[in-house]
Amino acid sequence: MDKLLVHGGSTLRGSVNISGSKNASLPIIAAALLTDEDVIIRRVPDVSDTNYMVQILNALGAEVERSSGTIRATCAEISDTAPYELVRRMRASICVMGPLLARKGRAVVSLPGGCIIGDRPVDLHLKGLQALGAQVEFEGGNIILTAPKGLKGAELDLRGTSGPTVLGTDNVMMAATLAEGTTVIESAAAEPEVIDLANFLNAMGAKITGAGTRRIVIEGVAKLHGVEHTVIPDRIEAGTFMVAAALAGEGVTLRRVCREHLKAITAAIEASGHSVSFNEAGDACTVHRGTDLKGVDLVTAPYPGYPTDMQAQMTALLATTPGISVIKDTIFPQRFMHCAELKRMGADIKVDNGTAIVRGTEKLSAAPVMASDLRASAALVLAALTATGTTEINRLYHIDRGYEHIDEKLLLLGANVERVRV
Ligand code: EPZ
């Protein structure tokens, strides 16, 4: 298990290229199952989550090869049963359910484990697929979906108690592309990654309108064909580096971003006193650390609101921002594992009932800290950049799940970090 040593105090300068989106890549790789023709997907980040998804497709019988950021997949002969051991290790693999059901009329997928950010139910996924005519059974830790008469279009509402579901919307949208008739998904997720998947499916011959709104309409077709596609930039990686630049940078520039996807993140960083300027094309931005900093109140919300996946990183910034900040996560109220570790570094944070109250301190100091989940780990790396001393971040595999070569990118910007094989 690798660990990362971060020697605090360096100033970040220069520019960094943001990778393709992990959360767009995962459902798009799964969508390759919907056709027996060649699919080429570009700018897939080399992270363990996307490598898991490639392994799952291989295990299903697809021919998949990966050369750096490009994945070529041909799912000619595939099984309807996803490998239990692989699926249970990565929750997002649940998004093979919709494509398998649509392509094979049957899908066997392990129930996803919960994870540290909270219980991760799939009731809305199943409700949506049942509306299309699927029968659902549970056996031996697996979900068994069958559609003996094929899938039929339907009108359905995917709203849950915590709002829309991103992968639930993806699963139903993918299954509906090959259903007979028209499907209307109300209360759909509107994340950019959902739009990217819809664009990918339409390029395969699907007929989807309304992606990016709460109402998506899918007109079923008989078959989908091969496609070449480049995934969108990773807005969460971009947000993470924007926070790094605000914390420890002097005019750091991020390239290969998408201004449209970063509105809520940019607003939060500017509200706390820093400045963000985009170029004309909106595909690069420069962050300048502010001089008059102040605490902010943040409430996470489904897109286009402030993303829960950027909650931990903003907490790390606000831990040394003068004033009081109140951060509420309405999507994953338990997603505060990073706070205990930040407190080990001297942060003044009280967590109660899905809300963190942060009182900014002058500086944090190094401590051995434990990564717990992907975004909490990123928050610890950010906090360590300006902490006094050398912070040791253990269980680096959490970060490697979703950040492509984060240590190399930070080194390029002038951070003093080193990955140590343990
Ligand atoms: C996606 O997960 C992202 N993952 C998550 O990013 C992100 O945090 C989440 O959306 C919310 O934006 C990928 O895209 C691979 P949800 P997803 O279904 O789709 C509840 C990261 O850090 N819910 O939108 O699994 C659920 O409990 C990861 O990159 C139900 O109640 O999340 C949560 O409270 C972490 N029933 C809310 O909905 C269901 O059937 C939103 O979850 C499904 C979800």
Short mmCIF file of C-alpha atoms and ligand atoms in Angstrom, two decimals:
data_model
loop_
_atom_site.label_atom_id
_atom_site.label_comp_id
_atom_site.label_asym_id
_atom_site.label_seq_id
_atom_site.Cartn_x
_atom_site.Cartn_y
_atom_site.Cartn_z
CA MET A 1 0.00 0.00 0.00
CA ASP A 2 1.55 3.31 -1.06
CA LYS A 3 1.62 6.38 1.08
CA LEU A 4 2.19 10.02 0.17
CA LEU A 5 4.57 12.31 2.02
CA VAL A 6 3.62 15.97 1.60
CA HIS A 7 6.22 18.48 2.76
CA GLY A 8 4.12 21.59 3.40
CA GLY A 9 5.03 25.16 2.49
CA SER A 10 5.83 25.08 -1.25
CA THR A 11 4.14 27.57 -3.54
CA LEU A 12 2.34 26.13 -6.57
CA ARG A 13 2.98 27.79 -9.93
CA GLY A 14 2.54 27.02 -13.61
CA SER A 15 -0.20 25.00 -15.26
CA VAL A 16 -1.73 21.54 -15.10
CA ASN A 17 -3.78 19.50 -17.63
CA ILE A 18 -7.01 18.15 -16.17
CA SER A 19 -7.82 14.54 -17.13
CA GLY A 20 -11.01 13.14 -18.63
CA SER A 21 -13.90 12.54 -16.25
CA LYS A 22 -13.90 9.32 -14.21
CA ASN A 23 -17.63 9.65 -13.54
CA ALA A 24 -18.42 10.13 -17.22
CA SER A 25 -16.12 7.26 -18.25
CA LEU A 26 -17.64 4.59 -16.00
CA PRO A 27 -21.21 4.53 -17.42
CA ILE A 28 -19.87 5.16 -20.94
CA ILE A 29 -17.61 2.10 -20.75
CA ALA A 30 -20.63 0.11 -19.48
CA ALA A 31 -22.71 1.44 -22.40
CA ALA A 32 -20.34 -0.34 -24.83
CA LEU A 33 -22.26 -3.50 -23.81
CA LEU A 34 -25.27 -2.19 -25.77
CA THR A 35 -23.72 -2.96 -29.17
CA ASP A 36 -21.74 -5.79 -30.79
CA GLU A 37 -19.79 -3.29 -32.87
CA ASP A 38 -16.43 -1.58 -32.09
CA VAL A 39 -16.50 1.27 -29.59
CA ILE A 40 -13.59 3.67 -29.05
CA ILE A 41 -13.56 5.93 -25.98
CA ARG A 42 -10.88 8.60 -25.59
CA ARG A 43 -9.53 10.54 -22.59
CA VAL A 44 -10.48 7.82 -20.13
CA PRO A 45 -8.40 8.57 -17.00
CA ASP A 46 -5.95 5.85 -15.97
CA VAL A 47 -7.41 5.29 -12.47
CA SER A 48 -8.31 2.06 -10.71
CA ASP A 49 -12.06 2.63 -11.03
CA THR A 50 -11.94 2.73 -14.85
CA ASN A 51 -9.52 -0.22 -14.86
CA TYR A 52 -12.04 -2.16 -12.75
CA MET A 53 -14.77 -1.41 -15.31
CA VAL A 54 -12.50 -2.67 -18.11
CA GLN A 55 -11.91 -5.86 -16.12
CA ILE A 56 -15.66 -6.32 -15.68
CA LEU A 57 -16.26 -5.99 -19.43
CA ASN A 58 -13.46 -8.48 -20.10
CA ALA A 59 -14.97 -10.89 -17.57
CA LEU A 60 -18.33 -10.55 -19.33
CA GLY A 61 -16.67 -11.75 -22.55
CA ALA A 62 -15.98 -8.44 -24.26
CA GLU A 63 -12.71 -7.81 -26.09
CA VAL A 64 -11.30 -4.70 -24.45
CA GLU A 65 -7.90 -3.14 -24.89
CA ARG A 66 -6.58 0.04 -23.34
CA SER A 67 -3.69 2.14 -24.59
CA SER A 68 -3.06 5.08 -22.28
CA GLY A 69 -6.29 7.12 -22.36
CA THR A 70 -8.02 5.26 -25.18
CA ILE A 71 -10.24 2.22 -24.66
CA ARG A 72 -11.35 0.02 -27.58
CA ALA A 73 -14.15 -2.41 -26.74
CA THR A 74 -16.07 -4.96 -28.79
CA CYS A 75 -18.89 -6.68 -26.89
CA ALA A 76 -19.84 -9.28 -29.49
CA GLU A 77 -20.57 -12.34 -27.34
CA ILE A 78 -21.26 -11.40 -23.72
CA SER A 79 -22.54 -13.16 -20.63
CA ASP A 80 -25.45 -11.77 -18.62
CA THR A 81 -23.67 -12.35 -15.31
CA ALA A 82 -21.21 -9.79 -13.96
CA PRO A 83 -18.31 -11.18 -11.86
CA TYR A 84 -19.43 -11.04 -8.23
CA GLU A 85 -16.00 -10.32 -6.72
CA LEU A 86 -15.24 -7.42 -9.08
CA VAL A 87 -18.65 -5.78 -8.93
CA ARG A 88 -18.88 -5.78 -5.15
CA ARG A 89 -15.56 -3.92 -4.96
CA MET A 90 -16.67 -0.92 -6.94
CA ARG A 91 -20.18 0.45 -6.41
CA ALA A 92 -20.31 2.22 -9.76
CA SER A 93 -20.22 -1.17 -11.53
CA ILE A 94 -23.97 -1.24 -10.82
CA CYS A 95 -24.27 0.68 -14.11
CA VAL A 96 -23.71 -2.51 -16.12
CA MET A 97 -27.20 -3.59 -14.99
CA GLY A 98 -29.19 -1.52 -17.50
CA PRO A 99 -27.07 -2.37 -20.57
CA LEU A 100 -26.94 -6.11 -19.74
CA LEU A 101 -30.70 -6.25 -19.23
CA ALA A 102 -31.36 -4.42 -22.49
CA ARG A 103 -28.88 -6.46 -24.55
CA LYS A 104 -29.43 -9.94 -23.01
CA GLY A 105 -32.93 -9.77 -21.48
CA ARG A 106 -31.33 -10.82 -18.19
CA ALA A 107 -28.73 -9.33 -15.82
CA VAL A 108 -27.07 -10.79 -12.74
CA VAL A 109 -25.15 -8.14 -10.79
CA SER A 110 -23.94 -8.26 -7.21
CA LEU A 111 -25.62 -5.94 -4.73
CA PRO A 112 -23.10 -3.09 -4.30
CA GLY A 113 -21.50 -2.89 -0.90
CA GLY A 114 -22.18 0.23 1.14
CA CYS A 115 -19.27 2.52 1.55
CA ILE A 116 -17.81 4.90 4.04
CA ILE A 117 -19.71 7.95 2.71
CA GLY A 118 -22.99 6.29 3.50
CA ASP A 119 -25.47 3.59 2.65
CA ARG A 120 -25.63 3.34 -1.13
CA PRO A 121 -29.10 1.93 -1.93
CA VAL A 122 -30.16 0.94 -5.47
CA ASP A 123 -33.93 0.93 -4.91
CA LEU A 124 -34.44 3.71 -7.47
CA HIS A 125 -32.42 1.83 -10.12
CA LEU A 126 -34.64 -1.23 -9.60
CA LYS A 127 -37.85 0.83 -9.52
CA GLY A 128 -36.94 2.35 -12.88
CA LEU A 129 -36.00 -0.96 -14.52
CA GLN A 130 -39.14 -2.63 -13.14
CA ALA A 131 -41.18 0.17 -14.74
CA LEU A 132 -39.68 -0.96 -18.07
CA GLY A 133 -40.94 -4.49 -17.41
CA ALA A 134 -38.02 -6.13 -15.60
CA GLN A 135 -38.65 -8.69 -12.88
CA VAL A 136 -36.30 -8.46 -9.88
CA GLU A 137 -35.09 -11.26 -7.59
CA PHE A 138 -32.27 -11.46 -5.05
CA GLU A 139 -30.13 -14.54 -4.58
CA GLY A 140 -26.75 -15.09 -2.97
CA GLY A 141 -25.90 -11.40 -2.80
CA ASN A 142 -26.83 -10.90 -6.44
CA ILE A 143 -29.62 -8.91 -8.06
CA ILE A 144 -31.24 -10.99 -10.82
CA LEU A 145 -33.17 -8.96 -13.36
CA THR A 146 -35.13 -10.64 -16.14
CA ALA A 147 -37.25 -9.25 -18.94
CA PRO A 148 -38.66 -12.34 -20.70
CA LYS A 149 -40.90 -10.27 -22.93
CA GLY A 150 -38.28 -7.61 -23.58
CA LEU A 151 -38.39 -4.07 -22.19
CA LYS A 152 -41.25 -1.70 -22.86
CA GLY A 153 -41.07 2.10 -22.69
CA ALA A 154 -42.82 3.71 -19.68
CA GLU A 155 -43.24 7.00 -17.84
CA LEU A 156 -41.45 6.88 -14.48
CA ASP A 157 -40.24 9.20 -11.73
CA LEU A 158 -36.78 8.56 -10.27
CA ARG A 159 -36.87 11.06 -7.41
CA GLY A 160 -35.58 9.70 -4.09
CA THR A 161 -35.60 11.20 -0.61
CA SER A 162 -32.15 12.73 -1.33
CA GLY A 163 -33.12 13.97 -4.78
CA PRO A 164 -32.21 12.49 -8.19
CA THR A 165 -29.89 9.52 -8.69
CA VAL A 166 -27.02 9.88 -11.18
CA LEU A 167 -26.25 6.22 -11.88
CA GLY A 168 -29.92 5.34 -11.50
CA THR A 169 -30.73 7.78 -14.29
CA ASP A 170 -27.87 6.28 -16.35
CA ASN A 171 -29.08 2.70 -15.86
CA VAL A 172 -32.67 3.44 -16.85
CA MET A 173 -31.63 5.65 -19.78
CA MET A 174 -29.32 2.93 -21.16
CA ALA A 175 -31.94 0.20 -20.78
CA ALA A 176 -34.60 2.40 -22.40
CA THR A 177 -32.53 2.90 -25.58
CA LEU A 178 -33.43 -0.66 -26.71
CA ALA A 179 -36.92 -0.83 -25.15
CA GLU A 180 -40.02 -0.96 -27.35
CA GLY A 181 -41.68 2.44 -27.38
CA THR A 182 -40.94 5.67 -25.54
CA THR A 183 -39.67 6.16 -21.98
CA VAL A 184 -39.98 9.38 -19.99
CA ILE A 185 -37.75 9.76 -16.92
CA GLU A 186 -39.04 12.47 -14.56
CA SER A 187 -36.79 13.83 -11.75
CA ALA A 188 -33.76 12.73 -13.76
CA ALA A 189 -30.23 13.66 -12.69
CA ALA A 190 -28.86 16.55 -14.76
CA GLU A 191 -25.12 16.14 -14.13
CA PRO A 192 -22.74 16.84 -17.07
CA GLU A 193 -21.73 13.17 -16.90
CA VAL A 194 -25.35 12.18 -17.64
CA ILE A 195 -25.33 14.51 -20.66
CA ASP A 196 -22.04 13.00 -21.84
CA LEU A 197 -23.54 9.49 -21.62
CA ALA A 198 -26.64 10.63 -23.54
CA ASN A 199 -24.41 12.15 -26.25
CA PHE A 200 -22.47 8.87 -26.45
CA LEU A 201 -25.71 6.84 -26.76
CA ASN A 202 -27.15 9.19 -29.41
CA ALA A 203 -23.91 8.81 -31.38
CA MET A 204 -24.58 5.04 -31.25
CA GLY A 205 -28.02 5.64 -32.82
CA ALA A 206 -30.15 6.11 -29.71
CA LYS A 207 -32.90 8.73 -29.66
CA ILE A 208 -32.58 10.67 -26.40
CA THR A 209 -33.73 14.24 -25.77
CA GLY A 210 -33.76 16.34 -22.58
CA ALA A 211 -30.48 15.11 -21.04
CA GLY A 212 -29.31 17.83 -18.65
CA THR A 213 -32.87 18.59 -17.56
CA ARG A 214 -35.05 16.83 -15.01
CA ARG A 215 -37.11 15.23 -17.86
CA ILE A 216 -35.36 12.85 -20.27
CA VAL A 217 -37.26 11.22 -23.16
CA ILE A 218 -35.90 8.08 -24.82
CA GLU A 219 -37.46 6.62 -27.96
CA GLY A 220 -36.45 2.95 -28.16
CA VAL A 221 -34.63 1.66 -31.26
CA ALA A 222 -33.94 -1.88 -32.47
CA LYS A 223 -30.14 -1.76 -32.43
CA LEU A 224 -27.21 0.47 -31.56
CA HIS A 225 -23.99 0.70 -33.61
CA GLY A 226 -20.33 1.38 -32.86
CA VAL A 227 -19.04 4.85 -32.01
CA GLU A 228 -15.94 6.94 -31.25
CA HIS A 229 -16.23 9.37 -28.32
CA THR A 230 -14.05 11.61 -26.17
CA VAL A 231 -15.21 12.00 -22.57
CA ILE A 232 -15.67 15.43 -20.96
CA PRO A 233 -13.09 16.92 -18.57
CA ASP A 234 -13.25 15.83 -14.95
CA ARG A 235 -14.95 18.71 -13.12
CA ILE A 236 -14.17 17.26 -9.70
CA GLU A 237 -10.47 16.90 -10.44
CA ALA A 238 -10.57 20.47 -11.80
CA GLY A 239 -12.29 21.69 -8.62
CA THR A 240 -9.71 19.87 -6.51
CA PHE A 241 -6.83 21.62 -8.29
CA MET A 242 -8.67 24.97 -8.09
CA VAL A 243 -8.73 24.55 -4.32
CA ALA A 244 -5.01 23.58 -4.33
CA ALA A 245 -4.30 26.78 -6.28
CA ALA A 246 -6.37 28.89 -3.88
CA LEU A 247 -4.66 27.31 -0.87
CA ALA A 248 -1.02 27.25 -1.96
CA GLY A 249 -0.77 28.77 -5.43
CA GLU A 250 0.44 31.92 -7.12
CA GLY A 251 -1.52 32.18 -10.39
CA VAL A 252 -1.91 28.49 -11.18
CA THR A 253 -3.60 27.73 -14.50
CA LEU A 254 -5.75 24.66 -15.17
CA ARG A 255 -6.08 23.53 -18.80
CA ARG A 256 -8.64 21.25 -20.47
CA VAL A 257 -11.50 22.28 -18.17
CA CYS A 258 -15.09 23.24 -18.97
CA ARG A 259 -16.29 26.56 -17.48
CA GLU A 260 -19.95 25.55 -17.79
CA HIS A 261 -19.44 22.59 -15.45
CA LEU A 262 -17.52 24.60 -12.83
CA LYS A 263 -20.00 27.40 -12.03
CA ALA A 264 -20.96 26.29 -8.50
CA ILE A 265 -17.37 25.41 -7.57
CA THR A 266 -16.06 28.73 -8.93
CA ALA A 267 -18.76 30.66 -7.04
CA ALA A 268 -17.80 28.98 -3.74
CA ILE A 269 -14.06 29.62 -4.19
CA GLU A 270 -14.71 33.27 -5.12
CA ALA A 271 -17.16 33.71 -2.22
CA SER A 272 -14.34 32.84 0.18
CA GLY A 273 -12.20 35.63 -1.31
CA HIS A 274 -10.11 34.09 -4.13
CA SER A 275 -10.39 34.95 -7.82
CA VAL A 276 -10.90 32.65 -10.80
CA SER A 277 -10.54 33.89 -14.39
CA PHE A 278 -11.42 31.80 -17.46
CA ASN A 279 -10.06 32.28 -20.97
CA GLU A 280 -12.37 33.19 -23.84
CA ALA A 281 -12.95 29.56 -24.84
CA GLY A 282 -13.75 28.61 -21.25
CA ASP A 283 -11.36 25.63 -21.41
CA ALA A 284 -8.69 27.08 -19.11
CA CYS A 285 -8.79 29.04 -15.86
CA THR A 286 -6.30 30.78 -13.59
CA VAL A 287 -6.80 30.94 -9.84
CA HIS A 288 -5.33 33.78 -7.79
CA ARG A 289 -5.22 33.45 -4.01
CA GLY A 290 -7.17 36.26 -2.37
CA THR A 291 -6.03 38.66 0.33
CA ASP A 292 -9.38 39.35 2.00
CA LEU A 293 -10.58 35.83 2.84
CA LYS A 294 -13.79 34.94 4.63
CA GLY A 295 -15.77 31.88 5.68
CA VAL A 296 -18.72 30.75 3.54
CA ASP A 297 -21.89 28.72 4.05
CA LEU A 298 -22.19 25.75 1.66
CA VAL A 299 -25.03 23.32 1.05
CA THR A 300 -24.43 20.47 -1.38
CA ALA A 301 -27.14 19.82 -3.95
CA PRO A 302 -27.71 17.85 -7.16
CA TYR A 303 -26.23 19.52 -10.26
CA PRO A 304 -26.21 22.42 -11.00
CA GLY A 305 -25.89 22.94 -7.22
CA TYR A 306 -22.65 22.64 -5.27
CA PRO A 307 -21.37 19.05 -5.74
CA THR A 308 -21.08 16.71 -2.77
CA ASP A 309 -17.90 15.37 -4.43
CA MET A 310 -16.28 18.75 -3.75
CA GLN A 311 -17.45 19.08 -0.13
CA ALA A 312 -14.36 17.59 1.53
CA GLN A 313 -11.93 19.62 -0.62
CA MET A 314 -13.70 22.90 0.22
CA THR A 315 -13.66 21.96 3.91
CA ALA A 316 -9.86 21.68 3.66
CA LEU A 317 -9.69 25.20 2.19
CA LEU A 318 -12.04 26.67 4.78
CA ALA A 319 -10.10 25.04 7.64
CA THR A 320 -7.49 27.84 7.26
CA THR A 321 -9.84 30.57 6.00
CA PRO A 322 -10.54 33.25 8.63
CA GLY A 323 -14.09 33.17 9.98
CA ILE A 324 -16.82 30.62 10.47
CA SER A 325 -18.03 28.34 7.66
CA VAL A 326 -21.05 26.04 7.78
CA ILE A 327 -21.01 23.10 5.35
CA LYS A 328 -24.07 20.89 4.98
CA ASP A 329 -24.08 17.74 2.83
CA THR A 330 -27.71 17.00 1.92
CA ILE A 331 -26.77 14.10 -0.38
CA PHE A 332 -24.41 12.09 1.83
CA PRO A 333 -24.93 13.39 5.41
CA GLN A 334 -22.23 11.03 6.72
CA ARG A 335 -19.58 12.22 4.27
CA PHE A 336 -17.36 13.88 6.89
CA MET A 337 -14.64 11.27 7.48
CA HIS A 338 -12.02 13.85 6.46
CA CYS A 339 -12.94 16.11 9.40
CA ALA A 340 -11.53 13.79 12.08
CA GLU A 341 -8.24 13.62 10.15
CA LEU A 342 -8.17 17.40 9.54
CA LYS A 343 -8.66 17.89 13.29
CA ARG A 344 -5.58 15.72 13.85
CA MET A 345 -3.78 18.43 11.85
CA GLY A 346 -5.18 21.16 14.09
CA ALA A 347 -8.39 22.12 12.27
CA ASP A 348 -11.27 23.43 14.38
CA ILE A 349 -14.32 21.57 13.04
CA LYS A 350 -17.49 20.38 14.74
CA VAL A 351 -19.58 17.83 12.83
CA ASP A 352 -23.18 17.31 13.76
CA ASN A 353 -26.08 15.77 11.87
CA GLY A 354 -24.78 16.18 8.34
CA THR A 355 -23.27 19.60 8.95
CA ALA A 356 -19.68 20.70 9.65
CA ILE A 357 -19.03 23.99 11.43
CA VAL A 358 -15.50 25.13 10.58
CA ARG A 359 -13.68 27.87 12.44
CA GLY A 360 -10.68 28.93 10.35
CA THR A 361 -7.29 28.58 12.04
CA GLU A 362 -4.05 30.32 11.10
CA LYS A 363 -2.23 27.20 9.99
CA LEU A 364 -2.48 23.41 10.18
CA SER A 365 0.38 21.21 11.23
CA ALA A 366 1.55 17.91 9.83
CA ALA A 367 0.37 14.61 11.28
CA PRO A 368 0.13 11.02 10.09
CA VAL A 369 -3.42 10.83 8.64
CA MET A 370 -5.53 8.08 7.13
CA ALA A 371 -7.28 8.31 3.77
CA SER A 372 -10.77 6.88 4.01
CA ASP A 373 -12.54 7.53 0.71
CA LEU A 374 -11.65 9.14 -2.57
CA ARG A 375 -12.57 12.75 -1.92
CA ALA A 376 -11.69 12.76 1.78
CA SER A 377 -8.18 11.63 0.79
CA ALA A 378 -7.91 14.48 -1.70
CA ALA A 379 -8.91 16.89 1.06
CA LEU A 380 -6.03 15.63 3.23
CA VAL A 381 -3.52 16.17 0.41
CA LEU A 382 -4.81 19.71 -0.03
CA ALA A 383 -4.60 20.50 3.68
CA ALA A 384 -1.05 19.10 3.79
CA LEU A 385 0.15 21.49 1.06
CA THR A 386 0.21 24.43 3.48
CA ALA A 387 0.58 22.56 6.77
CA THR A 388 3.79 23.01 8.72
CA GLY A 389 6.00 19.94 8.43
CA THR A 390 5.60 16.67 6.56
CA THR A 391 2.19 15.04 6.46
CA GLU A 392 2.05 11.31 5.84
CA ILE A 393 -1.10 10.16 4.05
CA ASN A 394 -1.63 6.41 4.24
CA ARG A 395 -3.83 4.10 2.11
CA LEU A 396 -3.14 6.04 -1.09
CA TYR A 397 -5.18 3.52 -3.09
CA HIS A 398 -8.24 5.56 -2.17
CA ILE A 399 -6.88 8.51 -4.14
CA ASP A 400 -5.67 6.34 -7.02
CA ARG A 401 -9.27 5.24 -7.54
CA GLY A 402 -10.23 8.62 -9.00
CA TYR A 403 -7.23 10.92 -9.51
CA GLU A 404 -4.88 10.24 -12.42
CA HIS A 405 -1.24 10.60 -11.24
CA ILE A 406 -2.12 13.28 -8.65
CA ASP A 407 1.41 13.22 -7.18
CA GLU A 408 3.04 13.82 -10.58
CA LYS A 409 0.66 16.69 -11.34
CA LEU A 410 1.36 18.31 -7.96
CA LEU A 411 5.13 17.88 -8.45
CA LEU A 412 4.84 19.62 -11.83
CA LEU A 413 3.21 22.56 -10.05
CA GLY A 414 6.08 22.74 -7.57
CA ALA A 415 4.58 20.89 -4.60
CA ASN A 416 7.04 18.91 -2.51
CA VAL A 417 5.38 15.48 -2.48
CA GLU A 418 6.72 11.96 -2.72
CA ARG A 419 4.95 8.63 -3.17
CA VAL A 420 6.46 5.92 -0.97
CA ARG A 421 5.85 2.25 -1.66
CA VAL A 422 5.13 0.54 1.67
C1 EPZ B 1 -22.63 9.38 -8.38
O1 EPZ B 1 -22.87 8.30 -7.52
C2 EPZ B 1 -21.13 9.64 -8.35
N1 EPZ B 1 -20.43 8.44 -8.80
C3 EPZ B 1 -20.70 9.97 -6.93
O2 EPZ B 1 -19.31 10.30 -6.98
C4 EPZ B 1 -21.47 11.21 -6.46
O3 EPZ B 1 -21.13 11.50 -5.13
C5 EPZ B 1 -22.99 10.93 -6.57
O4 EPZ B 1 -23.32 10.56 -7.92
C6 EPZ B 1 -23.83 12.16 -6.20
O5 EPZ B 1 -23.51 13.22 -7.07
C7 EPZ B 1 -20.34 8.17 -10.12
O6 EPZ B 1 -20.86 8.90 -10.95
C8 EPZ B 1 -19.55 6.94 -10.51
P1 EPZ B 1 -26.64 8.90 -6.55
P2 EPZ B 1 -24.33 7.61 -7.49
O7 EPZ B 1 -27.39 7.69 -6.97
O8 EPZ B 1 -24.99 7.72 -8.82
C9 EPZ B 1 -29.58 8.15 -2.95
C10 EPZ B 1 -17.04 10.16 -6.43
O9 EPZ B 1 -16.50 10.67 -5.43
N2 EPZ B 1 -30.04 6.97 -3.72
O10 EPZ B 1 -26.77 10.14 -7.38
O11 EPZ B 1 -24.16 6.27 -6.90
C11 EPZ B 1 -28.15 8.01 -2.46
O12 EPZ B 1 -28.10 7.32 -1.24
C12 EPZ B 1 -18.37 9.46 -6.29
O13 EPZ B 1 -16.58 10.24 -7.61
C13 EPZ B 1 -31.18 6.26 -3.28
O14 EPZ B 1 -31.78 6.60 -2.26
O15 EPZ B 1 -25.10 8.53 -6.45
C14 EPZ B 1 -27.71 9.45 -2.32
O16 EPZ B 1 -28.17 9.96 -1.08
C15 EPZ B 1 -18.75 9.22 -4.83
N3 EPZ B 1 -31.59 5.18 -4.00
C16 EPZ B 1 -28.47 10.16 -3.44
O17 EPZ B 1 -29.53 9.28 -3.81
C17 EPZ B 1 -30.95 4.79 -5.15
O18 EPZ B 1 -31.40 3.81 -5.79
C18 EPZ B 1 -27.62 10.43 -4.67
O19 EPZ B 1 -26.98 9.22 -5.02
C19 EPZ B 1 -29.82 5.52 -5.58
C20 EPZ B 1 -29.39 6.60 -4.85
#
